[in-house]
């Protein structure tokens, strides 16, 4: 089952500038930075009391984040929810007609197994499900 909101992801044109703005102007601390090479994305995580903010920058123009930023100039990209049984949640949601962007989960940031629900299945919002136990 879904147990928590893990993070809110924001696509940005410049990760360095966005990190500086979040630290300097909002007073937040950057917990970590990472790169997910097979998704062509660099990221920074900002912990908050009950969730995190994830900043995303494309490392390739034709990546999903690159296309998003080119089309929209940046903005909220997705919401990520933690699952305590990812495979069961995927099967349950598929049985209810939800469409996913991939057939199977893949390894995302932090080494967690993740999968994305197509925005058409969720009122226009891209939803990421991440395994709690990985």
Coordinates of C-alpha atoms in Angstrom, one line a residue:
X1 CA 0.0 0.0 0.0
X2 CA 1.0 3.6 -0.4
X3 CA 2.4 4.8 3.0
X4 CA 3.7 8.3 2.5
X5 CA 4.5 11.2 0.1
X6 CA 8.2 10.8 -0.5
X7 CA 8.9 13.9 -2.5
X8 CA 7.7 16.6 -4.9
X9 CA 9.9 16.9 -8.0
X10 CA 10.6 20.2 -9.7
X11 CA 12.3 20.3 -13.1
X12 CA 14.7 23.2 -13.5
X13 CA 16.8 24.6 -16.3
X14 CA 19.9 25.0 -14.1
X15 CA 20.4 22.7 -11.1
X16 CA 23.2 24.9 -9.7
X17 CA 21.1 28.1 -9.8
X18 CA 18.1 26.3 -8.3
X19 CA 20.2 24.9 -5.5
X20 CA 21.6 28.3 -4.7
X21 CA 18.1 29.8 -4.7
X22 CA 16.6 27.1 -2.4
X23 CA 19.6 27.5 0.0
X24 CA 20.0 31.3 -0.1
X25 CA 16.4 32.5 -0.4
X26 CA 14.4 29.7 1.3
X27 CA 17.1 28.8 3.9
X28 CA 16.9 25.0 3.1
X29 CA 19.7 22.6 3.2
X30 CA 20.7 20.4 0.3
X31 CA 20.9 16.9 1.7
X32 CA 22.4 15.2 -1.4
X33 CA 23.0 15.4 -5.1
X34 CA 23.0 12.5 -7.5
X35 CA 22.8 11.5 -11.1
X36 CA 20.7 8.8 -12.7
X37 CA 22.6 8.2 -15.9
X38 CA 20.1 6.0 -17.6
X39 CA 17.4 8.6 -17.1
X40 CA 19.7 11.5 -18.1
X41 CA 19.0 13.5 -15.0
X42 CA 21.0 15.2 -12.2
X43 CA 19.2 15.9 -9.0
X44 CA 19.4 17.5 -5.6
X45 CA 17.3 16.6 -2.5
X46 CA 16.1 19.1 0.1
X47 CA 14.6 17.4 3.2
X48 CA 11.6 18.9 4.9
X49 CA 9.9 17.6 8.1
X50 CA 7.5 15.2 6.4
X51 CA 8.7 15.0 2.8
X52 CA 11.5 16.2 0.4
X53 CA 11.8 18.6 -2.5
X54 CA 13.7 17.0 -5.5
X55 CA 15.2 19.4 -8.1
X56 CA 15.8 17.8 -11.5
X57 CA 18.0 19.0 -14.3
X58 CA 18.3 17.1 -17.7
X59 CA 21.8 15.9 -18.6
X60 CA 20.6 15.2 -22.2
X61 CA 18.4 17.5 -24.2
X62 CA 16.2 14.7 -25.5
X63 CA 15.5 13.2 -22.1
X64 CA 12.1 13.4 -20.5
X65 CA 13.3 16.2 -18.2
X66 CA 15.0 18.0 -21.1
X67 CA 11.7 17.9 -23.1
X68 CA 9.7 19.1 -20.1
X69 CA 11.9 22.1 -19.4
X70 CA 12.1 23.0 -23.1
X71 CA 8.3 22.9 -23.4
X72 CA 7.4 24.5 -20.0
X73 CA 10.6 26.3 -18.8
X74 CA 10.5 24.2 -15.6
X75 CA 8.0 23.6 -12.9
X76 CA 6.5 20.8 -10.8
X77 CA 7.2 17.5 -12.7
X78 CA 5.8 14.7 -10.5
X79 CA 4.8 13.5 -7.0
X80 CA 6.4 10.5 -5.6
X81 CA 4.7 8.1 -3.2
X82 CA 6.4 5.4 -1.1
X83 CA 5.0 1.9 -1.4
X84 CA 5.6 -0.9 1.2
X85 CA 4.7 -3.5 -1.5
X86 CA 5.5 -2.0 -4.9
X87 CA 4.8 -5.1 -7.0
X88 CA 1.4 -5.6 -5.4
X89 CA 0.5 -1.9 -5.8
X90 CA 1.4 -2.1 -9.5
X91 CA -0.7 -5.2 -10.1
X92 CA -3.6 -3.7 -8.1
X93 CA -3.5 -0.4 -10.1
X94 CA -3.1 -2.2 -13.4
X95 CA -6.2 -4.2 -12.6
X96 CA -8.0 -0.9 -12.2
X97 CA -7.0 0.3 -15.6
X98 CA -4.0 2.5 -14.7
X99 CA -1.4 2.9 -17.4
X100 CA 2.3 3.0 -16.6
X101 CA 5.2 4.5 -18.5
X102 CA 7.1 1.3 -18.4
X103 CA 6.3 -2.4 -18.1
X104 CA 8.4 -3.0 -15.0
X105 CA 10.0 -0.9 -12.2
X106 CA 13.6 0.3 -12.7
X107 CA 16.3 1.6 -10.3
X108 CA 15.9 5.3 -9.6
X109 CA 17.7 7.8 -7.4
X110 CA 19.0 6.4 -4.1
X111 CA 18.8 2.8 -5.6
X112 CA 15.1 2.5 -5.0
X113 CA 12.9 0.5 -7.4
X114 CA 10.5 3.0 -9.1
X115 CA 7.8 3.1 -11.7
X116 CA 5.7 6.0 -13.1
X117 CA 1.9 6.1 -13.6
X118 CA 1.0 7.9 -16.9
X119 CA -0.5 11.3 -16.3
X120 CA -3.6 10.3 -18.4
X121 CA -4.4 7.8 -15.6
X122 CA -4.2 10.4 -12.8
X123 CA -5.9 13.6 -13.8
X124 CA -2.9 15.0 -15.7
X125 CA -0.4 14.4 -12.8
X126 CA 2.7 12.3 -13.3
X127 CA 2.9 9.9 -10.3
X128 CA 6.1 8.0 -9.2
X129 CA 5.8 5.0 -7.0
X130 CA 9.0 4.1 -5.1
X131 CA 9.6 0.9 -3.1
X132 CA 10.0 1.6 0.6
X133 CA 12.2 -1.5 1.3
X134 CA 14.8 -1.1 -1.4

